Short mmCIF file of C-alpha atoms in Angstrom, two decimals:
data_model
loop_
_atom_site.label_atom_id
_atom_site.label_comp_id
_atom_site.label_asym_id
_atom_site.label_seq_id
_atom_site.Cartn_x
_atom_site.Cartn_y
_atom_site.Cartn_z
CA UNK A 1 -152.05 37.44 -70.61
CA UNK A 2 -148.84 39.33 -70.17
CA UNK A 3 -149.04 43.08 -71.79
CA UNK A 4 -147.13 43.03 -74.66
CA UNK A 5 -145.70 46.77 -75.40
CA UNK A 6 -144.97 46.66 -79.07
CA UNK A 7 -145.46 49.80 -81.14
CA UNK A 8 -148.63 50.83 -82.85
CA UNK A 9 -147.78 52.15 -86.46
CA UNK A 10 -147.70 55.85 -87.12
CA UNK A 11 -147.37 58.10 -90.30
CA UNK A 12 -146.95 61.08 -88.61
CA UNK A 13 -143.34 61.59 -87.90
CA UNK A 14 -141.59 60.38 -84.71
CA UNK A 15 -139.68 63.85 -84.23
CA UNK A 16 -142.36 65.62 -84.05
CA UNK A 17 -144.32 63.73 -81.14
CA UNK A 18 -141.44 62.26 -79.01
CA UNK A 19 -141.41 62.69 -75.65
CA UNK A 20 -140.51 59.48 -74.14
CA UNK A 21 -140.44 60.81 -70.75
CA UNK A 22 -144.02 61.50 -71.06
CA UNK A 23 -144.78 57.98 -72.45
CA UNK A 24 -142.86 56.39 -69.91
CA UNK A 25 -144.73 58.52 -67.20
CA UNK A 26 -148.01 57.38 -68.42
CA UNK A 27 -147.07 53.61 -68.52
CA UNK A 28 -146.17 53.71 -64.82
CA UNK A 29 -149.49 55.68 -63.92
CA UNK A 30 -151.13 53.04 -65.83
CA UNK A 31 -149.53 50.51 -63.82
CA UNK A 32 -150.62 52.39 -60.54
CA UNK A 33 -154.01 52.71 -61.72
CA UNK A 34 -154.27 48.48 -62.23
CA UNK A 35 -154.25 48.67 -65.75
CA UNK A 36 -157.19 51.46 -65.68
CA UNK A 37 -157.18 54.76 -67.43
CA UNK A 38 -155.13 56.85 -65.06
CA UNK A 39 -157.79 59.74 -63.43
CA UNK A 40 -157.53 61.01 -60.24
CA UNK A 41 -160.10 63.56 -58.11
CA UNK A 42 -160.87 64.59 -54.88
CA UNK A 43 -164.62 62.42 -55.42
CA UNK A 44 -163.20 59.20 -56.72
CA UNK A 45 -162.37 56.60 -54.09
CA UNK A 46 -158.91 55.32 -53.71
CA UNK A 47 -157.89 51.70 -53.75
CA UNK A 48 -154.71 51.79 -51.54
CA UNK A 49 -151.52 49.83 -52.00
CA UNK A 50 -148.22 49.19 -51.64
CA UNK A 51 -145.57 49.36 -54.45
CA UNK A 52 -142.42 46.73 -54.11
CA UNK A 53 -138.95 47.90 -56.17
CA UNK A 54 -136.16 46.38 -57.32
CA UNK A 55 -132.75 48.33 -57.82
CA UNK A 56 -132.87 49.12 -61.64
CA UNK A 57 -136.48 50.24 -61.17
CA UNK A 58 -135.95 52.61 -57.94
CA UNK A 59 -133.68 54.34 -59.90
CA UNK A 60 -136.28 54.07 -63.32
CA UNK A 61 -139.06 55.55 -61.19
CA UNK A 62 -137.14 58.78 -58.64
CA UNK A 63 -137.07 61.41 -61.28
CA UNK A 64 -140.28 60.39 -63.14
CA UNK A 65 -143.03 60.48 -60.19
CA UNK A 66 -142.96 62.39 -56.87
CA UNK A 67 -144.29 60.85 -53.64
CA UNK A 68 -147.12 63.22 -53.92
CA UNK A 69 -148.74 61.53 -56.90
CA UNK A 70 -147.58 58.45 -55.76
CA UNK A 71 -149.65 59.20 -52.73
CA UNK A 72 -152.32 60.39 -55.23
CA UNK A 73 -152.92 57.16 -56.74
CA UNK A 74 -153.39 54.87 -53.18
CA UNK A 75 -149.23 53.99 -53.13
CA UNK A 76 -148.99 54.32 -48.96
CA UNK A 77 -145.89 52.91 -48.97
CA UNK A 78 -142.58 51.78 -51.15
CA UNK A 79 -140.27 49.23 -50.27
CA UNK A 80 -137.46 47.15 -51.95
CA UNK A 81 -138.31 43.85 -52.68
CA UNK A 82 -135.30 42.82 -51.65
CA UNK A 83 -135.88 43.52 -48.07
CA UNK A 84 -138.13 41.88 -45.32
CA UNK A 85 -141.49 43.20 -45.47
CA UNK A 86 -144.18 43.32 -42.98
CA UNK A 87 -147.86 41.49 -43.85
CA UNK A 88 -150.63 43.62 -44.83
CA UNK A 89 -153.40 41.11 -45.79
CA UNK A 90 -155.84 44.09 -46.69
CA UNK A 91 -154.11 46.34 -49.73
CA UNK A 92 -152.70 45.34 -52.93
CA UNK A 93 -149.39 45.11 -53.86
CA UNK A 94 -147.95 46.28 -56.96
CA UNK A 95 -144.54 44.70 -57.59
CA UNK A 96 -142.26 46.70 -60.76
CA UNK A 97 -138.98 44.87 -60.95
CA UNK A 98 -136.90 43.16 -63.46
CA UNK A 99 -137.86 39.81 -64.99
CA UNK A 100 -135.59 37.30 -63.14
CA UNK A 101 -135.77 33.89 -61.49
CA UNK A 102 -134.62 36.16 -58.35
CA UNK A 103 -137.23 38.37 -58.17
CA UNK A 104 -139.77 35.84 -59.78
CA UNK A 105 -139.24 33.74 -56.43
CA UNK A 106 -139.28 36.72 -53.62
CA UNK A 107 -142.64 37.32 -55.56
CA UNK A 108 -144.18 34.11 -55.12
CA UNK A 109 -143.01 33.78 -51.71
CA UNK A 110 -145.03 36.45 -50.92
CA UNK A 111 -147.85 34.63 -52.64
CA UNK A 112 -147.09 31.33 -50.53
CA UNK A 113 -147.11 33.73 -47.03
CA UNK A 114 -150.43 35.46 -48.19
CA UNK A 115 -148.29 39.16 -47.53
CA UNK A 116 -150.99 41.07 -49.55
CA UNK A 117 -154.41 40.83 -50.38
CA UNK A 118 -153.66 40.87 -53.86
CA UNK A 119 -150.77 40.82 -55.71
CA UNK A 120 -150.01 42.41 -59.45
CA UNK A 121 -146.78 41.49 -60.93
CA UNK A 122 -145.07 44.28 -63.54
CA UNK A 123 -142.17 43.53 -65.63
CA UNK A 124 -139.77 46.39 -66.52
CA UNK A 125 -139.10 44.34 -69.92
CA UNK A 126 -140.21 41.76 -71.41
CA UNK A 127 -139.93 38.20 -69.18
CA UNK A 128 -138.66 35.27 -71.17
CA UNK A 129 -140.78 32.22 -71.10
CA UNK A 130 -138.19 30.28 -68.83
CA UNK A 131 -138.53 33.19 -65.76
CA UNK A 132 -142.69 32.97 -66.74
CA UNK A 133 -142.58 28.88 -66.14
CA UNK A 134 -140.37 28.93 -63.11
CA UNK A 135 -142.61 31.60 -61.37
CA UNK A 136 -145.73 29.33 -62.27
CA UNK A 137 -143.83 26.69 -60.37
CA UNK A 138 -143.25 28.64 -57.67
CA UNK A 139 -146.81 29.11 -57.32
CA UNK A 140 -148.04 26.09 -57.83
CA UNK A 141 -146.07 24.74 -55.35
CA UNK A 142 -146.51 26.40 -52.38
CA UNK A 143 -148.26 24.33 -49.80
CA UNK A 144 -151.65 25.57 -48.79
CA UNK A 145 -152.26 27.39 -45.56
CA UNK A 146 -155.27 27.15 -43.79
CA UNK A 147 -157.75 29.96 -44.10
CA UNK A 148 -155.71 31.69 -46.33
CA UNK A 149 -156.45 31.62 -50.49
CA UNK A 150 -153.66 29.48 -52.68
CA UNK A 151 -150.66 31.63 -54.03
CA UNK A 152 -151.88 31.57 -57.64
CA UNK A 153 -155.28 32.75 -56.46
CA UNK A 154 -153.22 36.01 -54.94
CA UNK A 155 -151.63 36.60 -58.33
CA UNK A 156 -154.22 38.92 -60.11
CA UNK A 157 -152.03 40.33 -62.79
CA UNK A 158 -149.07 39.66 -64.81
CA UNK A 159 -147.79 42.11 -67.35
CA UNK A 160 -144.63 43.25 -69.74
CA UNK A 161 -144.40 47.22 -68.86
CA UNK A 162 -141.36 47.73 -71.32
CA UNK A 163 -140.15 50.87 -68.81
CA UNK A 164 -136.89 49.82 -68.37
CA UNK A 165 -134.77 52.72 -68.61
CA UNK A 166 -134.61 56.20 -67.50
CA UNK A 167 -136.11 59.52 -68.73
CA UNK A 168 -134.60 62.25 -67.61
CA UNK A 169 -136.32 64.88 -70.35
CA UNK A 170 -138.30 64.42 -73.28
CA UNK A 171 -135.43 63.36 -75.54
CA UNK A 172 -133.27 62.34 -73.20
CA UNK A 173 -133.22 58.64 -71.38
CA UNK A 174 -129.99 55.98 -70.25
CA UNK A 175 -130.35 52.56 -70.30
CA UNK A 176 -128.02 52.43 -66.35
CA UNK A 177 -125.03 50.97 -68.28
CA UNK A 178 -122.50 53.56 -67.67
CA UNK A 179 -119.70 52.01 -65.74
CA UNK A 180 -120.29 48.67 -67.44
CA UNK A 181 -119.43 50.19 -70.95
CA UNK A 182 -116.81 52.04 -69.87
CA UNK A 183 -115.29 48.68 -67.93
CA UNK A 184 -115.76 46.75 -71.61
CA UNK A 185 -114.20 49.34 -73.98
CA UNK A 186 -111.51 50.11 -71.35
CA UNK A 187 -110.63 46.04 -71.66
CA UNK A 188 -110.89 46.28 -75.61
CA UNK A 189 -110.26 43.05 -77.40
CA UNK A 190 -109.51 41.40 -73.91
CA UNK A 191 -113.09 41.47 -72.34
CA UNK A 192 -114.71 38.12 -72.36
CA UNK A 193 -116.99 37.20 -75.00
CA UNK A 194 -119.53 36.12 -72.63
CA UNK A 195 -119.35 39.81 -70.82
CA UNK A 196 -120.04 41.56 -74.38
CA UNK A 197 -122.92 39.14 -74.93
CA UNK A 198 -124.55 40.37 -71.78
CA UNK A 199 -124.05 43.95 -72.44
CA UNK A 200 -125.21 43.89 -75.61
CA UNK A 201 -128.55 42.07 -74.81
CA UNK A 202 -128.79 44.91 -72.22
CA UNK A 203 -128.78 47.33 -74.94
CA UNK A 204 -130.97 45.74 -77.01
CA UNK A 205 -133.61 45.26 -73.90
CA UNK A 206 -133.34 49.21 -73.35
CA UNK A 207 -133.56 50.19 -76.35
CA UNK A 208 -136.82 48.29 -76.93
CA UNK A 209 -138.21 49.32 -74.13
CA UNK A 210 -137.31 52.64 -75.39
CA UNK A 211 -138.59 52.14 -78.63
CA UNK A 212 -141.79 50.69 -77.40
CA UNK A 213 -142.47 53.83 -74.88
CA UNK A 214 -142.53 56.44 -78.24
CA UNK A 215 -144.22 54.23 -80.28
CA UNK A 216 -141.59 53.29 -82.88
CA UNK A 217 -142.27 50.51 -85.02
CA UNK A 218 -139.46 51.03 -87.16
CA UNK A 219 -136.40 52.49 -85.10
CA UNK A 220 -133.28 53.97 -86.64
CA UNK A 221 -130.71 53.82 -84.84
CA UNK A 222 -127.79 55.87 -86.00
CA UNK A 223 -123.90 55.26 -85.05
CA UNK A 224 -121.38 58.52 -84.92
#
């Protein structure tokens, strides 16, 4: 089932423990690791594979982990899943991308063209049950190949990482929506109601995610 970030309950106080670039940091090694505690020596053997992007989660993961311990933890190589990709039947692929019905389907057409040995699907926030069902249907519909294992069979993992933002110190993070605040409040009373709909479901994502990452069951958010 789908990894579900929400926040464990805490008494001790959240100023005095915060450091949500470290929490992110560990999520992602997590995620590198297949879902294992995240240890790493020169005697343990490394399971190598490839890690697919999207946009919002390139930028998420370039000041958080260097290619070093990227290479550290098996990652040979990082692509964008929004490019062509070559086949390599015998690593793993670890995809970290946004939940939509875009990157849902470039995922299970992977699955359908057997492009990895395995394939482990990572949410930067939580998917909503209508991305979930049409990336089942993807799968399930992809005609068999011979000699190759079904596209659901490919699909070992599916999980919510709640990541999606960026940490650029331990109290410090965005949420990448710069220019489109500053394009609302600069239109005022004249930007479309659908447009401040989005953005504010883009805050509210975030700053779950967020949330999630330090472990705050109760957030308070304060307005200047």
């Amino acid at each position: 089932a789908p990894e579900r970030g929400y926040a464990k309950d805490s008494a001790a106080p959240l100023q005095t423990k915060m450091d949500i670039r470290k929490q992110q940091k560990q999520a992602i090694l997590k995620m590198l690791a297949l879902n294992e505690d995240d240890e790493t020596s020169a005697e343990a053997p490394i399971d190598w594979k490839v890690l697919i992007l999207d946009e919002p989660c390139r930028e998420l993961l370039a000041p958080l982990v260097s290619v070093n311990e990227l290479r550290a933890r098996g990652v040979t190589l990082h692509a964008p899943i929004e490019s062509p990709r070559d086949a390599l039947g015998d690593v793993a692929a670890v995809y970290l991308c946004r939940p939509s019905a875009a990157n849902a389907a470039r995922i299970a057409k992977d699955a359908a063209q057997a492009l990895y040995g395995a394939l482990h699907c990572n949410w930067s926030r939580r998917a909503e049950r209508k991305v979930l069902e049409g990336f089942a249907r993807e799968l399930a519909a992809a005609p068999p190949r011979e000699g190759l294992p079904a596209a659901e069979d490919l699909v070992r993992s599916v999980w919510d990482r709640h990541v999606d933002f960026v940490a650029l110190e331990p109290r410090l993070f965005h949420l990448r929506l710069q220019r489109r605040l500053k394009e609302v409040c600069g239109a005022g009373l004249a930007a479309p109601e659908r447009v401040l709909e989005e953005v504010a479901e883009e805050v509210a994502a975030g700053l779950f995610c967020a949330c999630a990452a330090v472990g705050a069951a109760r957030p308070l958010v304060v307005l200047p």
